[in-house]
Amino acid sequence: MSEGERARQLDAPDAANDAALDLSRRYLALAAEAADRLLAATDPARMVDELFALIRDELGLDVFFNYRLDAGVLRLEAYAGLTEAQARAGAVLGMGEAVCGCAARDRRRIHAEHVQGSVDPQLAFVRAVGLDCYACTPLLHGDTLLGTLGFGRRGRACFTAEELQLLHTLCHYVALAKLRLRQEEQLRRNIEERDRLLAELNHRVRNNLQMAVGVVRNELRGADEPPSPALATVAARLELIALAHRPLYQAGDGSTLAVDAVEILDGAIELTTAGEGSVAARERVMIPIEQAVAFSLLVHALLTGRGAGPRVALTRRGDVLETLITAVDPAAGAPPLDRLASSLLRQLNASLYEEGGSIHLRFPLIHAG
């Protein structure tokens, strides 16, 4: 053996190792790119199309089938490399039918080789579409079957162990992405249903409150003697509670429903001073519905006895709402707080003080939007 032949034999293992290392690096890069795309995916069918476009040249793929489990059968959700007639023929598979049905039923990977030379009836469909090898993986999350995903080749060598491992890893990523999208969709539906129920509840509460207001007002109008001030106060407070249940707005973080603070103050001024007053706010301030009723009742209590034409200024500093109530007549001091107003202050965790004829009210907004 010549020195040159001996040197080539010694170099051969190094070349093979370099090729294997290069292949491993390429596959790792493909897996990383696929994971990034699947994490950002928003459409379950399109994401598999994009995955196939990413890996088809590197792995020499011609076909993929992606089936979704639906009511006990597999429905073809995405595919490539099939004619429309072939896609219609394989649109729905029963559990245990064809390669994908067997993979789904048995919860196991299937690698079919030399398909064109086989007479196995389970390979009839993949044989009919011209595949020579086909690898199918059930898409699982724990014991939950989501569907199947398979890749095939026409007229090429069968998949190597490294290629199969990469395909199975990518299928696992797809299963996680599909589960995430399914859970996000269910969450959206739950939020929509919650909002619908809250809106219906709010509508009924508002109607019932308006009915109660009407009953009290009728009693006031029909009284033979001058009505009790307490009864008039009850009627006003009922209207304020109804006001806080007027059309609600979704808060910015989606966690709660909120009411416009200016609308509440306008209503309180209308009920207390027959509309003689003003409200100013630099920006729109939303109050969570959990605090809106207490705020409206408290402002009504603070405006009572302050005379006509009070000026109310709203300022939001972070998650704290500041309300400044200024009377036209500075001599009109703040009325003493009754038990309800004192309770509302505690409920809002609010601070209150009077300075220069103005009342300063501050409290933190919960879940502020």
mmCIF file of C-alpha atoms in Angstrom:
data_model
loop_
_atom_site.group_PDB
_atom_site.id
_atom_site.type_symbol
_atom_site.label_atom_id
_atom_site.label_comp_id
_atom_site.label_asym_id
_atom_site.label_seq_id
_atom_site.Cartn_x
_atom_site.Cartn_y
_atom_site.Cartn_z
ATOM 1 C CA MET A 1 0.000 0.000 0.000
ATOM 2 C CA SER A 2 1.406 3.354 -1.020
ATOM 3 C CA GLU A 3 1.891 6.250 1.375
ATOM 4 C CA GLY A 4 -0.884 8.177 -0.420
ATOM 5 C CA GLU A 5 -3.426 5.360 0.017
ATOM 6 C CA ARG A 6 -2.491 5.000 3.666
ATOM 7 C CA ALA A 7 -2.984 8.748 4.212
ATOM 8 C CA ARG A 8 -6.374 8.674 2.502
ATOM 9 C CA GLN A 9 -7.498 5.814 4.770
ATOM 10 C CA LEU A 10 -6.430 7.789 7.822
ATOM 11 C CA ASP A 11 -8.276 10.896 6.602
ATOM 12 C CA ALA A 12 -11.524 9.052 5.788
ATOM 13 C CA PRO A 13 -12.827 8.859 9.414
ATOM 14 C CA ASP A 14 -12.144 12.576 9.874
ATOM 15 C CA ALA A 15 -14.075 13.441 6.716
ATOM 16 C CA ALA A 16 -16.994 11.289 7.826
ATOM 17 C CA ASN A 17 -16.986 12.931 11.243
ATOM 18 C CA ASP A 18 -16.902 16.382 9.658
ATOM 19 C CA ALA A 19 -19.857 15.493 7.411
ATOM 20 C CA ALA A 20 -21.863 14.135 10.353
ATOM 21 C CA LEU A 21 -21.080 17.250 12.384
ATOM 22 C CA ASP A 22 -22.130 19.510 9.516
ATOM 23 C CA LEU A 23 -25.369 17.578 9.107
ATOM 24 C CA SER A 24 -26.076 17.823 12.834
ATOM 25 C CA ARG A 25 -25.516 21.574 12.755
ATOM 26 C CA ARG A 26 -27.852 22.034 9.797
ATOM 27 C CA TYR A 27 -30.570 19.992 11.471
ATOM 28 C CA LEU A 28 -30.189 21.922 14.714
ATOM 29 C CA ALA A 29 -30.489 25.200 12.819
ATOM 30 C CA LEU A 30 -33.615 23.912 11.049
ATOM 31 C CA ALA A 31 -35.161 22.817 14.341
ATOM 32 C CA ALA A 32 -34.402 26.186 15.944
ATOM 33 C CA GLU A 33 -35.874 28.128 13.019
ATOM 34 C CA ALA A 34 -38.949 25.904 12.986
ATOM 35 C CA ALA A 35 -39.453 26.370 16.737
ATOM 36 C CA ASP A 36 -39.277 30.177 16.377
ATOM 37 C CA ARG A 37 -41.878 30.167 13.598
ATOM 38 C CA LEU A 38 -44.215 27.783 15.376
ATOM 39 C CA LEU A 39 -44.077 29.852 18.568
ATOM 40 C CA ALA A 40 -45.262 32.878 16.601
ATOM 41 C CA ALA A 41 -47.862 31.044 14.488
ATOM 42 C CA THR A 42 -51.487 32.152 14.575
ATOM 43 C CA ASP A 43 -53.069 29.737 12.078
ATOM 44 C CA PRO A 44 -52.838 25.945 12.596
ATOM 45 C CA ALA A 45 -52.984 25.033 8.892
ATOM 46 C CA ARG A 46 -50.740 27.773 7.578
ATOM 47 C CA MET A 47 -48.026 27.071 10.123
ATOM 48 C CA VAL A 48 -47.590 23.513 8.802
ATOM 49 C CA ASP A 49 -47.442 24.846 5.224
ATOM 50 C CA GLU A 50 -44.648 27.169 6.290
ATOM 51 C CA LEU A 51 -42.846 24.378 8.144
ATOM 52 C CA PHE A 52 -42.943 22.186 5.019
ATOM 53 C CA ALA A 53 -41.533 25.033 2.893
ATOM 54 C CA LEU A 54 -38.713 25.419 5.418
ATOM 55 C CA ILE A 55 -37.575 21.765 5.466
ATOM 56 C CA ARG A 56 -38.589 20.297 2.104
ATOM 57 C CA ASP A 57 -35.321 20.979 0.252
ATOM 58 C CA GLU A 58 -33.028 19.915 3.090
ATOM 59 C CA LEU A 59 -34.903 16.624 3.569
ATOM 60 C CA GLY A 60 -35.933 16.022 -0.038
ATOM 61 C CA LEU A 61 -39.650 15.958 0.751
ATOM 62 C CA ASP A 62 -42.442 15.843 -1.827
ATOM 63 C CA VAL A 63 -45.602 15.477 0.258
ATOM 64 C CA PHE A 64 -47.043 16.160 3.665
ATOM 65 C CA PHE A 65 -50.464 15.371 5.173
ATOM 66 C CA ASN A 66 -51.700 17.032 8.339
ATOM 67 C CA TYR A 67 -54.840 15.509 9.848
ATOM 68 C CA ARG A 68 -56.870 16.993 12.693
ATOM 69 C CA LEU A 69 -58.853 14.789 15.065
ATOM 70 C CA ASP A 70 -62.478 15.865 14.926
ATOM 71 C CA ALA A 71 -65.383 13.945 16.482
ATOM 72 C CA GLY A 72 -63.562 10.619 16.335
ATOM 73 C CA VAL A 73 -62.320 10.900 12.723
ATOM 74 C CA LEU A 74 -59.274 12.428 11.076
ATOM 75 C CA ARG A 75 -59.897 15.382 8.761
ATOM 76 C CA LEU A 76 -57.262 16.626 6.342
ATOM 77 C CA GLU A 77 -56.422 20.148 7.538
ATOM 78 C CA ALA A 78 -53.330 20.958 5.478
ATOM 79 C CA TYR A 79 -51.329 19.239 2.748
ATOM 80 C CA ALA A 80 -48.841 19.733 -0.084
ATOM 81 C CA GLY A 81 -47.863 17.601 -3.063
ATOM 82 C CA LEU A 82 -51.366 16.245 -3.763
ATOM 83 C CA THR A 83 -53.775 16.927 -6.571
ATOM 84 C CA GLU A 84 -57.243 18.130 -5.664
ATOM 85 C CA ALA A 85 -58.651 14.690 -6.487
ATOM 86 C CA GLN A 86 -56.101 13.001 -4.218
ATOM 87 C CA ALA A 87 -56.865 15.455 -1.416
ATOM 88 C CA ARG A 88 -60.586 14.726 -1.714
ATOM 89 C CA ALA A 89 -59.895 10.973 -1.651
ATOM 90 C CA GLY A 90 -57.994 11.301 1.615
ATOM 91 C CA ALA A 91 -60.068 14.107 3.151
ATOM 92 C CA VAL A 92 -61.484 11.965 5.973
ATOM 93 C CA LEU A 93 -59.964 8.878 7.589
ATOM 94 C CA GLY A 94 -61.362 6.638 10.261
ATOM 95 C CA MET A 95 -59.282 5.506 13.215
ATOM 96 C CA GLY A 96 -57.180 2.588 11.984
ATOM 97 C CA GLU A 97 -57.681 3.484 8.323
ATOM 98 C CA ALA A 98 -54.548 3.926 6.173
ATOM 99 C CA VAL A 99 -51.181 4.834 7.643
ATOM 100 C CA CYS A 100 -52.343 7.998 9.428
ATOM 101 C CA GLY A 101 -55.376 6.263 10.904
ATOM 102 C CA CYS A 102 -53.183 3.470 12.278
ATOM 103 C CA ALA A 103 -50.683 5.955 13.725
ATOM 104 C CA ALA A 104 -53.555 7.810 15.413
ATOM 105 C CA ARG A 105 -55.261 4.691 16.726
ATOM 106 C CA ASP A 106 -52.097 3.099 18.089
ATOM 107 C CA ARG A 107 -50.477 6.387 19.223
ATOM 108 C CA ARG A 108 -47.237 5.354 17.547
ATOM 109 C CA ARG A 109 -44.921 6.513 14.786
ATOM 110 C CA ILE A 110 -45.020 4.648 11.494
ATOM 111 C CA HIS A 111 -42.276 4.615 8.865
ATOM 112 C CA ALA A 112 -43.390 2.905 5.657
ATOM 113 C CA GLU A 113 -40.611 1.921 3.223
ATOM 114 C CA HIS A 114 -40.648 0.553 -0.352
ATOM 115 C CA VAL A 115 -44.296 1.497 -0.612
ATOM 116 C CA GLN A 116 -44.617 0.968 -4.361
ATOM 117 C CA GLY A 117 -43.514 -2.657 -4.024
ATOM 118 C CA SER A 118 -45.910 -3.393 -1.139
ATOM 119 C CA VAL A 119 -49.390 -4.930 -1.321
ATOM 120 C CA ASP A 120 -50.318 -3.912 2.233
ATOM 121 C CA PRO A 121 -53.880 -2.475 2.030
ATOM 122 C CA GLN A 122 -53.022 0.083 4.728
ATOM 123 C CA LEU A 123 -50.524 1.610 2.277
ATOM 124 C CA ALA A 124 -53.049 1.888 -0.552
ATOM 125 C CA PHE A 125 -53.512 5.649 -0.272
ATOM 126 C CA VAL A 126 -49.822 6.592 0.010
ATOM 127 C CA ARG A 127 -49.068 4.113 -2.782
ATOM 128 C CA ALA A 128 -51.763 5.711 -4.965
ATOM 129 C CA VAL A 129 -50.202 9.165 -4.601
ATOM 130 C CA GLY A 130 -46.842 7.783 -5.762
ATOM 131 C CA LEU A 131 -44.848 7.720 -2.541
ATOM 132 C CA ASP A 132 -41.927 5.393 -1.993
ATOM 133 C CA CYS A 133 -41.503 6.136 1.694
ATOM 134 C CA TYR A 134 -43.697 7.840 4.247
ATOM 135 C CA ALA A 135 -43.172 8.776 7.916
ATOM 136 C CA CYS A 136 -46.243 9.545 10.024
ATOM 137 C CA THR A 137 -46.250 10.819 13.621
ATOM 138 C CA PRO A 138 -49.280 11.146 15.915
ATOM 139 C CA LEU A 139 -49.572 14.651 17.341
ATOM 140 C CA LEU A 140 -49.921 14.105 21.065
ATOM 141 C CA HIS A 141 -50.009 16.152 24.239
ATOM 142 C CA GLY A 142 -49.795 13.657 27.052
ATOM 143 C CA ASP A 143 -52.621 11.227 26.347
ATOM 144 C CA THR A 144 -54.537 13.721 24.226
ATOM 145 C CA LEU A 145 -54.499 13.053 20.479
ATOM 146 C CA LEU A 146 -54.629 16.194 18.346
ATOM 147 C CA GLY A 147 -54.120 14.586 14.931
ATOM 148 C CA THR A 148 -51.274 13.312 12.773
ATOM 149 C CA LEU A 149 -48.541 14.766 10.602
ATOM 150 C CA GLY A 150 -46.716 12.791 7.926
ATOM 151 C CA PHE A 151 -44.045 13.444 5.273
ATOM 152 C CA GLY A 152 -43.254 11.455 2.135
ATOM 153 C CA ARG A 153 -40.863 11.086 -0.786
ATOM 154 C CA ARG A 154 -41.302 9.977 -4.370
ATOM 155 C CA GLY A 155 -38.505 8.103 -6.164
ATOM 156 C CA ARG A 156 -35.905 8.708 -3.495
ATOM 157 C CA ALA A 157 -34.116 6.787 -0.785
ATOM 158 C CA CYS A 158 -35.891 5.973 2.443
ATOM 159 C CA PHE A 159 -35.504 8.237 5.450
ATOM 160 C CA THR A 160 -32.363 7.835 7.520
ATOM 161 C CA ALA A 161 -32.466 7.525 11.285
ATOM 162 C CA GLU A 162 -31.257 11.149 11.610
ATOM 163 C CA GLU A 163 -33.964 12.407 9.242
ATOM 164 C CA LEU A 164 -36.657 10.506 11.106
ATOM 165 C CA GLN A 165 -35.479 11.915 14.414
ATOM 166 C CA LEU A 166 -35.636 15.447 13.029
ATOM 167 C CA LEU A 167 -39.126 14.894 11.605
ATOM 168 C CA HIS A 168 -40.400 13.454 14.878
ATOM 169 C CA THR A 169 -38.914 16.409 16.800
ATOM 170 C CA LEU A 170 -40.602 18.876 14.450
ATOM 171 C CA CYS A 171 -43.898 17.026 14.829
ATOM 172 C CA HIS A 172 -43.599 17.412 18.581
ATOM 173 C CA TYR A 173 -43.134 21.164 18.097
ATOM 174 C CA VAL A 174 -46.198 21.246 15.845
ATOM 175 C CA ALA A 175 -48.264 19.437 18.493
ATOM 176 C CA LEU A 176 -47.265 22.007 21.110
ATOM 177 C CA ALA A 177 -48.083 24.886 18.760
ATOM 178 C CA LYS A 178 -51.477 23.412 17.859
ATOM 179 C CA LEU A 179 -52.281 22.876 21.525
ATOM 180 C CA ARG A 180 -51.347 26.505 22.263
ATOM 181 C CA LEU A 181 -53.567 27.785 19.454
ATOM 182 C CA ARG A 182 -56.433 25.574 20.584
ATOM 183 C CA GLN A 183 -56.148 26.811 24.161
ATOM 184 C CA GLU A 184 -55.924 30.438 23.017
ATOM 185 C CA GLU A 185 -59.055 30.001 20.919
ATOM 186 C CA GLN A 186 -60.889 28.427 23.845
ATOM 187 C CA LEU A 187 -59.754 31.282 26.062
ATOM 188 C CA ARG A 188 -61.066 33.830 23.545
ATOM 189 C CA ARG A 189 -64.404 32.046 23.450
ATOM 190 C CA ASN A 190 -64.575 31.952 27.240
ATOM 191 C CA ILE A 191 -63.832 35.681 27.427
ATOM 192 C CA GLU A 192 -66.494 36.427 24.822
ATOM 193 C CA GLU A 193 -69.010 34.324 26.721
ATOM 194 C CA ARG A 194 -68.070 35.999 29.993
ATOM 195 C CA ASP A 195 -68.496 39.430 28.438
ATOM 196 C CA ARG A 196 -71.852 38.433 26.973
ATOM 197 C CA LEU A 197 -73.097 37.174 30.337
ATOM 198 C CA LEU A 198 -71.808 40.269 32.130
ATOM 199 C CA ALA A 199 -73.520 42.519 29.610
ATOM 200 C CA GLU A 200 -76.781 40.610 30.034
ATOM 201 C CA LEU A 201 -76.494 40.750 33.825
ATOM 202 C CA ASN A 202 -75.704 44.453 33.725
ATOM 203 C CA HIS A 203 -78.685 45.058 31.421
ATOM 204 C CA ARG A 204 -81.044 43.271 33.803
ATOM 205 C CA VAL A 205 -79.635 45.010 36.868
ATOM 206 C CA ARG A 206 -80.005 48.385 35.154
ATOM 207 C CA ASN A 207 -83.617 47.639 34.170
ATOM 208 C CA ASN A 208 -84.495 46.511 37.675
ATOM 209 C CA LEU A 209 -82.899 49.612 39.168
ATOM 210 C CA GLN A 210 -84.806 51.855 36.790
ATOM 211 C CA MET A 211 -88.012 50.099 37.811
ATOM 212 C CA ALA A 212 -87.179 50.676 41.486
ATOM 213 C CA VAL A 213 -86.446 54.347 40.757
ATOM 214 C CA GLY A 214 -89.790 54.651 39.000
ATOM 215 C CA VAL A 215 -91.650 53.122 41.935
ATOM 216 C CA VAL A 216 -90.034 55.510 44.407
ATOM 217 C CA ARG A 217 -90.615 58.551 42.182
ATOM 218 C CA ASN A 218 -94.287 57.623 41.805
ATOM 219 C CA GLU A 219 -94.581 57.423 45.564
ATOM 220 C CA LEU A 220 -93.024 60.868 45.868
ATOM 221 C CA ARG A 221 -95.345 62.413 43.278
ATOM 222 C CA GLY A 222 -98.472 60.743 44.661
ATOM 223 C CA ALA A 223 -97.907 61.608 48.296
ATOM 224 C CA ASP A 224 -100.650 63.749 49.879
ATOM 225 C CA GLU A 225 -98.196 65.245 52.334
ATOM 226 C CA PRO A 226 -94.724 66.644 51.645
ATOM 227 C CA PRO A 227 -92.456 63.644 50.924
ATOM 228 C CA SER A 228 -89.882 62.563 53.423
ATOM 229 C CA PRO A 229 -86.354 63.886 52.646
ATOM 230 C CA ALA A 230 -85.096 60.398 53.336
ATOM 231 C CA LEU A 231 -87.312 58.990 50.592
ATOM 232 C CA ALA A 232 -86.036 61.626 48.127
ATOM 233 C CA THR A 233 -82.475 60.706 49.079
ATOM 234 C CA VAL A 234 -83.214 57.017 48.470
ATOM 235 C CA ALA A 235 -84.609 57.842 45.011
ATOM 236 C CA ALA A 236 -81.522 59.891 44.116
ATOM 237 C CA ARG A 237 -79.201 57.163 45.299
ATOM 238 C CA LEU A 238 -81.055 54.537 43.307
ATOM 239 C CA GLU A 239 -80.662 56.661 40.190
ATOM 240 C CA LEU A 240 -76.945 56.999 40.860
ATOM 241 C CA ILE A 241 -76.583 53.234 41.196
ATOM 242 C CA ALA A 242 -78.444 52.829 37.903
ATOM 243 C CA LEU A 243 -76.135 55.416 36.340
ATOM 244 C CA ALA A 244 -73.099 53.329 37.276
ATOM 245 C CA HIS A 245 -74.597 50.445 35.306
ATOM 246 C CA ARG A 246 -75.042 52.368 32.090
ATOM 247 C CA PRO A 247 -73.134 51.143 28.999
ATOM 248 C CA LEU A 248 -69.859 49.694 30.198
ATOM 249 C CA TYR A 249 -66.534 49.782 28.456
ATOM 250 C CA GLN A 250 -63.863 47.104 28.308
ATOM 251 C CA ALA A 251 -60.844 48.138 30.351
ATOM 252 C CA GLY A 252 -57.467 48.299 28.628
ATOM 253 C CA ASP A 253 -56.110 45.086 30.158
ATOM 254 C CA GLY A 254 -59.307 43.153 29.355
ATOM 255 C CA SER A 255 -59.624 42.041 32.976
ATOM 256 C CA THR A 256 -62.623 44.094 34.034
ATOM 257 C CA LEU A 257 -65.471 46.320 32.902
ATOM 258 C CA ALA A 258 -65.321 50.029 33.547
ATOM 259 C CA VAL A 259 -67.454 53.174 33.548
ATOM 260 C CA ASP A 260 -66.498 56.669 32.381
ATOM 261 C CA ALA A 261 -65.877 58.795 35.503
ATOM 262 C CA VAL A 262 -67.088 61.974 33.778
ATOM 263 C CA GLU A 263 -70.458 60.339 33.050
ATOM 264 C CA ILE A 264 -70.792 59.462 36.727
ATOM 265 C CA LEU A 265 -69.983 63.007 37.829
ATOM 266 C CA ASP A 266 -72.330 64.563 35.266
ATOM 267 C CA GLY A 267 -75.112 62.368 36.594
ATOM 268 C CA ALA A 268 -74.324 63.256 40.210
ATOM 269 C CA ILE A 269 -74.391 66.990 39.395
ATOM 270 C CA GLU A 270 -77.670 66.604 37.491
ATOM 271 C CA LEU A 271 -79.327 64.869 40.444
ATOM 272 C CA THR A 272 -77.855 67.149 43.121
ATOM 273 C CA THR A 273 -77.902 70.629 41.560
ATOM 274 C CA ALA A 274 -80.272 70.162 38.584
ATOM 275 C CA GLY A 275 -77.308 70.282 36.214
ATOM 276 C CA GLU A 276 -75.793 73.526 37.518
ATOM 277 C CA GLY A 277 -72.145 72.653 37.657
ATOM 278 C CA SER A 278 -69.222 71.521 35.527
ATOM 279 C CA VAL A 279 -66.847 68.594 35.217
ATOM 280 C CA ALA A 280 -63.341 68.879 33.764
ATOM 281 C CA ALA A 281 -60.878 66.080 33.015
ATOM 282 C CA ARG A 282 -57.606 66.225 31.100
ATOM 283 C CA GLU A 283 -58.060 62.692 29.858
ATOM 284 C CA ARG A 284 -60.711 60.037 29.835
ATOM 285 C CA VAL A 285 -60.720 58.257 33.169
ATOM 286 C CA MET A 286 -62.315 54.828 33.485
ATOM 287 C CA ILE A 287 -63.450 53.474 36.843
ATOM 288 C CA PRO A 288 -63.828 49.705 37.297
ATOM 289 C CA ILE A 289 -67.470 48.746 37.811
ATOM 290 C CA GLU A 290 -66.547 47.379 41.242
ATOM 291 C CA GLN A 291 -65.791 50.970 42.364
ATOM 292 C CA ALA A 292 -68.203 52.956 40.171
ATOM 293 C CA VAL A 293 -71.258 52.595 42.426
ATOM 294 C CA ALA A 294 -69.373 53.598 45.581
ATOM 295 C CA PHE A 295 -67.781 56.568 43.766
ATOM 296 C CA SER A 296 -71.105 57.855 42.424
ATOM 297 C CA LEU A 297 -72.799 57.623 45.842
ATOM 298 C CA LEU A 298 -69.871 59.260 47.594
ATOM 299 C CA VAL A 299 -69.700 62.184 45.148
ATOM 300 C CA HIS A 300 -73.445 62.693 45.554
ATOM 301 C CA ALA A 301 -72.995 62.877 49.325
ATOM 302 C CA LEU A 302 -70.141 65.379 48.960
ATOM 303 C CA LEU A 303 -72.092 67.589 46.538
ATOM 304 C CA THR A 304 -75.205 67.669 48.715
ATOM 305 C CA GLY A 305 -75.387 70.959 50.590
ATOM 306 C CA ARG A 306 -72.554 72.576 48.606
ATOM 307 C CA GLY A 307 -74.864 74.992 46.779
ATOM 308 C CA ALA A 308 -75.399 75.423 43.043
ATOM 309 C CA GLY A 309 -72.752 75.340 40.344
ATOM 310 C CA PRO A 310 -69.965 73.255 41.873
ATOM 311 C CA ARG A 311 -66.858 72.682 39.753
ATOM 312 C CA VAL A 312 -65.392 69.181 39.719
ATOM 313 C CA ALA A 313 -61.927 68.425 38.336
ATOM 314 C CA LEU A 314 -60.631 64.915 37.693
ATOM 315 C CA THR A 315 -56.955 63.957 37.500
ATOM 316 C CA ARG A 316 -55.440 60.526 37.230
ATOM 317 C CA ARG A 317 -51.940 60.053 38.591
ATOM 318 C CA GLY A 318 -50.829 56.544 37.822
ATOM 319 C CA ASP A 319 -53.453 54.276 39.350
ATOM 320 C CA VAL A 320 -54.764 56.951 41.708
ATOM 321 C CA LEU A 321 -57.837 59.042 40.904
ATOM 322 C CA GLU A 322 -57.923 62.560 42.343
ATOM 323 C CA THR A 323 -61.223 64.471 42.485
ATOM 324 C CA LEU A 324 -61.350 68.148 43.412
ATOM 325 C CA ILE A 325 -64.794 69.603 44.240
ATOM 326 C CA THR A 326 -64.939 73.408 44.447
ATOM 327 C CA ALA A 327 -68.098 75.246 45.502
ATOM 328 C CA VAL A 328 -69.123 78.583 44.008
ATOM 329 C CA ASP A 329 -69.620 79.850 47.544
ATOM 330 C CA PRO A 330 -66.415 79.078 49.481
ATOM 331 C CA ALA A 331 -68.318 79.715 52.693
ATOM 332 C CA ALA A 332 -70.400 76.620 52.056
ATOM 333 C CA GLY A 333 -68.466 74.123 54.067
ATOM 334 C CA ALA A 334 -68.418 70.409 53.455
ATOM 335 C CA PRO A 335 -71.474 68.701 54.894
ATOM 336 C CA PRO A 336 -70.848 66.182 57.654
ATOM 337 C CA LEU A 337 -70.465 62.672 56.306
ATOM 338 C CA ASP A 338 -73.223 60.233 57.171
ATOM 339 C CA ARG A 339 -72.608 56.594 57.952
ATOM 340 C CA LEU A 340 -73.041 55.564 54.314
ATOM 341 C CA ALA A 341 -70.455 58.086 53.075
ATOM 342 C CA SER A 342 -67.990 57.015 55.769
ATOM 343 C CA SER A 343 -68.490 53.397 54.763
ATOM 344 C CA LEU A 344 -67.953 54.269 51.089
ATOM 345 C CA LEU A 345 -64.682 56.013 51.931
ATOM 346 C CA ARG A 346 -63.435 52.853 53.611
ATOM 347 C CA GLN A 347 -64.684 50.708 50.745
ATOM 348 C CA LEU A 348 -62.727 52.800 48.224
ATOM 349 C CA ASN A 349 -59.696 53.034 50.509
ATOM 350 C CA ALA A 350 -60.003 56.778 49.903
ATOM 351 C CA SER A 351 -58.569 59.827 51.610
ATOM 352 C CA LEU A 352 -60.619 63.013 52.000
ATOM 353 C CA TYR A 353 -59.776 66.490 53.245
ATOM 354 C CA GLU A 354 -61.036 70.072 52.793
ATOM 355 C CA GLU A 355 -58.814 73.032 52.015
ATOM 356 C CA GLY A 356 -59.716 76.558 50.920
ATOM 357 C CA GLY A 357 -63.354 75.719 50.340
ATOM 358 C CA SER A 358 -62.504 72.718 48.144
ATOM 359 C CA ILE A 359 -62.845 69.029 48.867
ATOM 360 C CA HIS A 360 -59.988 66.743 47.856
ATOM 361 C CA LEU A 361 -60.848 63.080 47.304
ATOM 362 C CA ARG A 362 -58.201 60.496 46.366
ATOM 363 C CA PHE A 363 -58.448 56.721 45.970
ATOM 364 C CA PRO A 364 -56.569 53.960 44.101
ATOM 365 C CA LEU A 365 -58.198 52.426 41.033
ATOM 366 C CA ILE A 366 -58.275 48.636 41.020
ATOM 367 C CA HIS A 367 -57.425 46.883 37.733
ATOM 368 C CA ALA A 368 -57.219 50.359 36.240
ATOM 369 C CA GLY A 369 -57.652 50.363 32.476
#
